[in-house]
Short mmCIF file of C-alpha atoms in Angstrom, two decimals:
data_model
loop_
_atom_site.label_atom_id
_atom_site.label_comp_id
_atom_site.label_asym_id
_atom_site.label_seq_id
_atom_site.Cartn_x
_atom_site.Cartn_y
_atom_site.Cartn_z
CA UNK A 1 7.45 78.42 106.63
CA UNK A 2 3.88 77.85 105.67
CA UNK A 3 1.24 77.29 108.63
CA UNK A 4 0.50 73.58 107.84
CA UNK A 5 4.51 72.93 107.99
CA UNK A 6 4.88 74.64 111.49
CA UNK A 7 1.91 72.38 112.82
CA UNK A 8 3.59 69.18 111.51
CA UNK A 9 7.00 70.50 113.08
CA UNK A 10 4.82 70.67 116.66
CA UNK A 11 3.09 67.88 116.14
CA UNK A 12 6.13 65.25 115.50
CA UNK A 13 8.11 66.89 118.13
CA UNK A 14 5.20 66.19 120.86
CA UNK A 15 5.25 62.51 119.39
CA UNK A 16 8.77 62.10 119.80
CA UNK A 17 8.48 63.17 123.22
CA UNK A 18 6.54 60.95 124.09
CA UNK A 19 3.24 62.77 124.52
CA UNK A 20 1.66 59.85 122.12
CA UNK A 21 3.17 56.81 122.40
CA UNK A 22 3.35 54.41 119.76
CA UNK A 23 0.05 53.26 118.26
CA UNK A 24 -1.93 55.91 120.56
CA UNK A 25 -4.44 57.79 118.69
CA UNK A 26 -3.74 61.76 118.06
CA UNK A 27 -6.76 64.37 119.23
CA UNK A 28 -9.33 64.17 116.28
CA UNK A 29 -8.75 66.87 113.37
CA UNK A 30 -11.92 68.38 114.21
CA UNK A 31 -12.91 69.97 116.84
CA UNK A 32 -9.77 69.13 118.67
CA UNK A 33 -6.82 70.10 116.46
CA UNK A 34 -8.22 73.33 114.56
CA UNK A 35 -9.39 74.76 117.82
CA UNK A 36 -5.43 73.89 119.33
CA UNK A 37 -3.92 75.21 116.09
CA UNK A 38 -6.31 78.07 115.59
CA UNK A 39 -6.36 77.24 112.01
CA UNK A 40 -9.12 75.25 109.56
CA UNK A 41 -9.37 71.49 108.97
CA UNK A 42 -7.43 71.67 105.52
CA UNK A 43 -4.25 73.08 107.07
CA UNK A 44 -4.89 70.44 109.78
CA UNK A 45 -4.92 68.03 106.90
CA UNK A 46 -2.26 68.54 104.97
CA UNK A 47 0.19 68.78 108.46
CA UNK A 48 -0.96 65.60 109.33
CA UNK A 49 -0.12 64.43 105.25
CA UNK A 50 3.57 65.71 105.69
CA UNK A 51 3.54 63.14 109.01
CA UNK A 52 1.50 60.11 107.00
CA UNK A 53 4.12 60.92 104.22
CA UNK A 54 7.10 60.62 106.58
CA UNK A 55 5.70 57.78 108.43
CA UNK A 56 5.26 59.39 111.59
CA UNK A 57 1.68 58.91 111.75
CA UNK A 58 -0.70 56.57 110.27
CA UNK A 59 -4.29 57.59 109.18
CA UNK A 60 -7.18 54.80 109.47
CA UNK A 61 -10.20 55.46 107.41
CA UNK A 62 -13.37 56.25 109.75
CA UNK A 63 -11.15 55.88 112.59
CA UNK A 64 -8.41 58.56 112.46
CA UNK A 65 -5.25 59.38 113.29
CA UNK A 66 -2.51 56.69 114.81
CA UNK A 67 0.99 57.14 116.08
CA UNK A 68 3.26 54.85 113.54
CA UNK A 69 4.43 51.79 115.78
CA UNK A 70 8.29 51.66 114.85
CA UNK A 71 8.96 48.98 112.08
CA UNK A 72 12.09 46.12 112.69
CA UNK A 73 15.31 47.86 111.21
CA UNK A 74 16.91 45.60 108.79
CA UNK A 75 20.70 45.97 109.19
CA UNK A 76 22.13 44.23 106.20
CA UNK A 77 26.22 44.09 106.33
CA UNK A 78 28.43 42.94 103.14
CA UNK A 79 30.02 41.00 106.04
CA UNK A 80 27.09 38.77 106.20
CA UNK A 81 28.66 36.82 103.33
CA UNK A 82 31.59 35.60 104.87
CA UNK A 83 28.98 34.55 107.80
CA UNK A 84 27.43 32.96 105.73
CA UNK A 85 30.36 31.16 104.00
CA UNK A 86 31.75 30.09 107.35
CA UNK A 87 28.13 28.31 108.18
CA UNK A 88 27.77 26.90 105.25
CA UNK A 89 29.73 23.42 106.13
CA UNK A 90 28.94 23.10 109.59
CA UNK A 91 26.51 21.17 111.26
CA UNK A 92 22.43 21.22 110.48
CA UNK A 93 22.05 21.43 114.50
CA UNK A 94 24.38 24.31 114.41
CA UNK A 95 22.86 25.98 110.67
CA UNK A 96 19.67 25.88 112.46
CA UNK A 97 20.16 28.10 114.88
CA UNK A 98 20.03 31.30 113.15
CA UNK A 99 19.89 32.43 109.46
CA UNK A 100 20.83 35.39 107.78
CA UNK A 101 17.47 36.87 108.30
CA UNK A 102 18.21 36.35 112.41
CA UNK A 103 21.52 37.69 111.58
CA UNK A 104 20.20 41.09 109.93
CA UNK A 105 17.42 41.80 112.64
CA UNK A 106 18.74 40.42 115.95
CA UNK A 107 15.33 38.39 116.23
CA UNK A 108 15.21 34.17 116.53
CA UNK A 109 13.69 32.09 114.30
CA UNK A 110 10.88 31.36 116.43
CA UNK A 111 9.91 35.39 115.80
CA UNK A 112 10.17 34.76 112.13
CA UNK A 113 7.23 33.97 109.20
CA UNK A 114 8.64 32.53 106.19
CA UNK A 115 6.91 32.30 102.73
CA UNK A 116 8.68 30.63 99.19
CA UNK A 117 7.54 30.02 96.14
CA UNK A 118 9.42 28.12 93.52
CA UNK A 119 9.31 28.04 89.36
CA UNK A 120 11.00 27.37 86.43
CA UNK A 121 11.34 30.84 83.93
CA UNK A 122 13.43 31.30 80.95
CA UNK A 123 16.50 33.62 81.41
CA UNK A 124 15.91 36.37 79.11
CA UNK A 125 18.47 38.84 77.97
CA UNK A 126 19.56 40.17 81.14
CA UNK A 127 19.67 37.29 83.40
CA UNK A 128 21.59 35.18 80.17
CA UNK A 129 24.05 37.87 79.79
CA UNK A 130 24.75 37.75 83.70
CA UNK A 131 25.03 33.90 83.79
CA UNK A 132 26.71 33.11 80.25
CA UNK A 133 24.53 31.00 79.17
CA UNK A 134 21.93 31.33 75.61
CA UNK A 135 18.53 32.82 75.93
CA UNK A 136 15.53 30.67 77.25
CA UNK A 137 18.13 28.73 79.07
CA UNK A 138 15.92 27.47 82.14
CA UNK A 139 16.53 28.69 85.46
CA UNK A 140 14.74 27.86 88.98
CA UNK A 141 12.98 31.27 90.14
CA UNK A 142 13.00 31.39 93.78
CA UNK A 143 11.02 34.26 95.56
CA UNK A 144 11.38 34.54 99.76
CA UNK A 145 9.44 36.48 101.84
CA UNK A 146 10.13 36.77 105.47
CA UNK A 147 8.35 39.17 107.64
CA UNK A 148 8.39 39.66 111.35
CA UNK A 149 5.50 37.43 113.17
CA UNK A 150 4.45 41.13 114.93
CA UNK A 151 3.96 42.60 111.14
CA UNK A 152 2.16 41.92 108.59
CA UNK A 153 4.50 42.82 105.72
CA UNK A 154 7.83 41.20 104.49
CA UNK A 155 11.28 42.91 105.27
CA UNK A 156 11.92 42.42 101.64
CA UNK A 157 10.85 40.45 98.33
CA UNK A 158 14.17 38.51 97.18
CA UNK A 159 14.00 36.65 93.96
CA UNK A 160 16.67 34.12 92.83
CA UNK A 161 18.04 32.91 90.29
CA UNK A 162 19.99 29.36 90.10
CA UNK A 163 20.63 27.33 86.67
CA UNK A 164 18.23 24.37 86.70
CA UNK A 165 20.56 22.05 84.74
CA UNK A 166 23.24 23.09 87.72
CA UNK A 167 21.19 22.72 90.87
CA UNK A 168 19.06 19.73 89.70
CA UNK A 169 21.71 17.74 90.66
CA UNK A 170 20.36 17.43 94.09
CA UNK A 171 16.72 16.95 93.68
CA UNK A 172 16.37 18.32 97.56
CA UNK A 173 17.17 21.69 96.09
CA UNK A 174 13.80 21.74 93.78
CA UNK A 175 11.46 21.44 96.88
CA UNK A 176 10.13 24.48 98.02
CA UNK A 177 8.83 22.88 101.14
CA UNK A 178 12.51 22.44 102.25
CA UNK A 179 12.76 25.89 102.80
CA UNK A 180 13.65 28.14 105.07
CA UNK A 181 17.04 25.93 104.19
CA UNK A 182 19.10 26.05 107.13
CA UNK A 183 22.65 27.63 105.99
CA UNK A 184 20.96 29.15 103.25
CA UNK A 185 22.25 29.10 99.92
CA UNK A 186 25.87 28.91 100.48
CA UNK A 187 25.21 26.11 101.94
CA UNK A 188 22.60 24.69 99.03
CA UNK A 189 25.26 25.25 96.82
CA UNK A 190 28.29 23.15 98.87
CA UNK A 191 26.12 20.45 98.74
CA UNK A 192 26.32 20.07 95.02
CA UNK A 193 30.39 20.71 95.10
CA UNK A 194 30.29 24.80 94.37
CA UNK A 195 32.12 27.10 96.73
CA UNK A 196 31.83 30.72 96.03
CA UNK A 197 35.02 33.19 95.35
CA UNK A 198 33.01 36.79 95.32
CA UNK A 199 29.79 38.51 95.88
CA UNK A 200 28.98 41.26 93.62
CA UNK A 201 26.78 43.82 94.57
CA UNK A 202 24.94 47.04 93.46
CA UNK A 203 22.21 48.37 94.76
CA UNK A 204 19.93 51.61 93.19
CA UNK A 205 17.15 53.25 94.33
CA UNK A 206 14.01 54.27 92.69
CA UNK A 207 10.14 54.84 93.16
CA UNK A 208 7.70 51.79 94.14
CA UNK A 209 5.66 50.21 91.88
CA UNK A 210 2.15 49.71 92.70
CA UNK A 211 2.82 45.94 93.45
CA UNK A 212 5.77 47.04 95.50
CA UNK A 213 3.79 49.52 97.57
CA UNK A 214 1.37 46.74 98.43
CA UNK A 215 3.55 43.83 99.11
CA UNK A 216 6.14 46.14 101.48
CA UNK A 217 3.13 48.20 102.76
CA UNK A 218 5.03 51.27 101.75
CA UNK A 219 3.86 55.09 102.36
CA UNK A 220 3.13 57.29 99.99
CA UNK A 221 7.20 58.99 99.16
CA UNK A 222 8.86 55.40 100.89
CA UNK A 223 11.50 54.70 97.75
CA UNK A 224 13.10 51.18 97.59
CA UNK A 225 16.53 49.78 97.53
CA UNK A 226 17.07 47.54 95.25
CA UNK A 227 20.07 45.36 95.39
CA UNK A 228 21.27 43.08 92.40
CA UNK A 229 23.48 40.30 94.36
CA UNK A 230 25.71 38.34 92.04
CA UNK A 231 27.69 35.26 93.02
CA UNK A 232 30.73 34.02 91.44
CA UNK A 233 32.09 30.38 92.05
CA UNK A 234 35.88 29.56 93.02
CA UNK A 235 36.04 29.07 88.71
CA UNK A 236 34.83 32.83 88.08
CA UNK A 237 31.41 31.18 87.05
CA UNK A 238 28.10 33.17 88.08
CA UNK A 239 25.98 30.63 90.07
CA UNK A 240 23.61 32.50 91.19
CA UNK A 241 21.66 35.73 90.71
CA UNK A 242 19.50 37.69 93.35
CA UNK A 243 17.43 40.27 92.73
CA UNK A 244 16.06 41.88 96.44
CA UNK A 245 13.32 44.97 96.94
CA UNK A 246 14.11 46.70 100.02
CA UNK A 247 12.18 49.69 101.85
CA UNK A 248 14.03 52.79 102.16
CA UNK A 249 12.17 53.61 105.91
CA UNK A 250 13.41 50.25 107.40
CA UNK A 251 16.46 49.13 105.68
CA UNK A 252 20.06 50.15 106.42
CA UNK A 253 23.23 48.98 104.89
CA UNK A 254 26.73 49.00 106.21
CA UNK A 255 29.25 48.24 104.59
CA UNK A 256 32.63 47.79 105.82
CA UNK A 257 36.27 47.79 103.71
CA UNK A 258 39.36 46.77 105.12
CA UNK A 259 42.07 48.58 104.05
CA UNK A 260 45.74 47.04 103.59
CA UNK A 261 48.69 48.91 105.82
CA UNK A 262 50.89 50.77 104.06
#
């Protein structure tokens, strides 16, 4: 094991001991850690890149090195649907309450920044070959961000996709500044007569793009989930199509599968 490894190893152990707690600021590189270490500032350096890199640590320019304060753990079930179903006719006192967001984090609403932006695209290939429906068709682009009022980036970046001919039926659905809609879109959807069947959902993972890495306030070797959500109406008809960017360092996903007796 090279030098610079065995300093990180030392290093994240004494932080998850509690020798630094969260947010505290590590001894400076120089003269503090290559006179501990016994070693020069470069293997310092790249020890302390191997933390930055797993997001143990955080380094400020002209300020130093911080202890990484723990980011809200998304918990996202495939049981949230059914949830969500089950909400989706009752009450708006009762919808209110709590959203799927709430329901994923364990915080309230009140601890909750939300941010949509509405437009009208063209489906292109892909998105026409998902929904059955002819090229340029017009769809309402919907893009959510919701981020923790303690944070300063989003949990995720969820675009969807609803046919604009189909949802324009109830006008309410067009306004942006409706949102966050309580019940969601299950709910959005009842209230122009569709009830879904099925959720269909695969999910990949891959490198960050540069937009990503901003928006999500990734690290540098963070990869993202990405998780195509498709919804299929009581007919077998795809009503709506989500696309959602997740970070890999703050996103779990559990999915559970009954399984029939023998």
């Amino acid at each position: 094991m090279a030098k610079y490894e065995k300093i990180a190893d030392d290093l994240r152990a004494r932080i998850r001991a509690g020798e630094w707690a969260p947010g505290a600021k590590l001894p400076s590189e120089t003269p503090e850690l290559t006179a501990h270490y016994k070693t020069s500032l470069p293997t310092i350096r790249q020890a302390l890149a191997v933390l930055s890199a797993e997001g143990v640590v955080d380094k400020v320019h002209g300020r130093g090195n911080f202890v990484r304060k723990p980011r809200t753990v998304v918990v996202r079930t495939n049981e949230r649907h059914q949830w969500e179903k089950d909400r989706a006719r009752q009450p708006e006192e009762t919808r209110q309450q709590t959203g799927a967001t709430e329901h994923d984090t364990g915080l309230s609403v009140s601890d909750l920044v939300f941010h949509a932006e509405f437009r009208e695209t063209e489906a292109g290939e892909g998105l026409a070959s998902i929904f059955g429906v002819p090229v340029d068709t017009v769809l309402l682009e919907r893009t959510y961000r919701t981020r923790y009022r303690a944070e300063d980036e989003p949990f995720n970046v969820a675009r969807s996709y609803l046919v604009y001919d189909m949802v324009k039926a109830n006008p309410d659905l067009l306004d942006v500044s409706l949102e966050p809609w309580p019940g969601g879109t299950q709910n959005q959807l009842f209230t122009i007569g569709i009830e879904l069947d099925r959720i269909v959902e695969r999910i990949t993972a891959r490198p960050p793009t540069a937009e990503e890495t901003e928006d999500l306030g990734l690290k540098v070797g963070v990869s993202v989930f990405v998780l195509q959500k498709v919804s299929y109406d009581t007919d077998g008809r795809v009503v709506e199509v989500s696309n959602v960017t997740m970070p890999g360092d703050r996103t779990e996903m559990v999915f559970t599968t009954p399984l029939n007796r023998w």
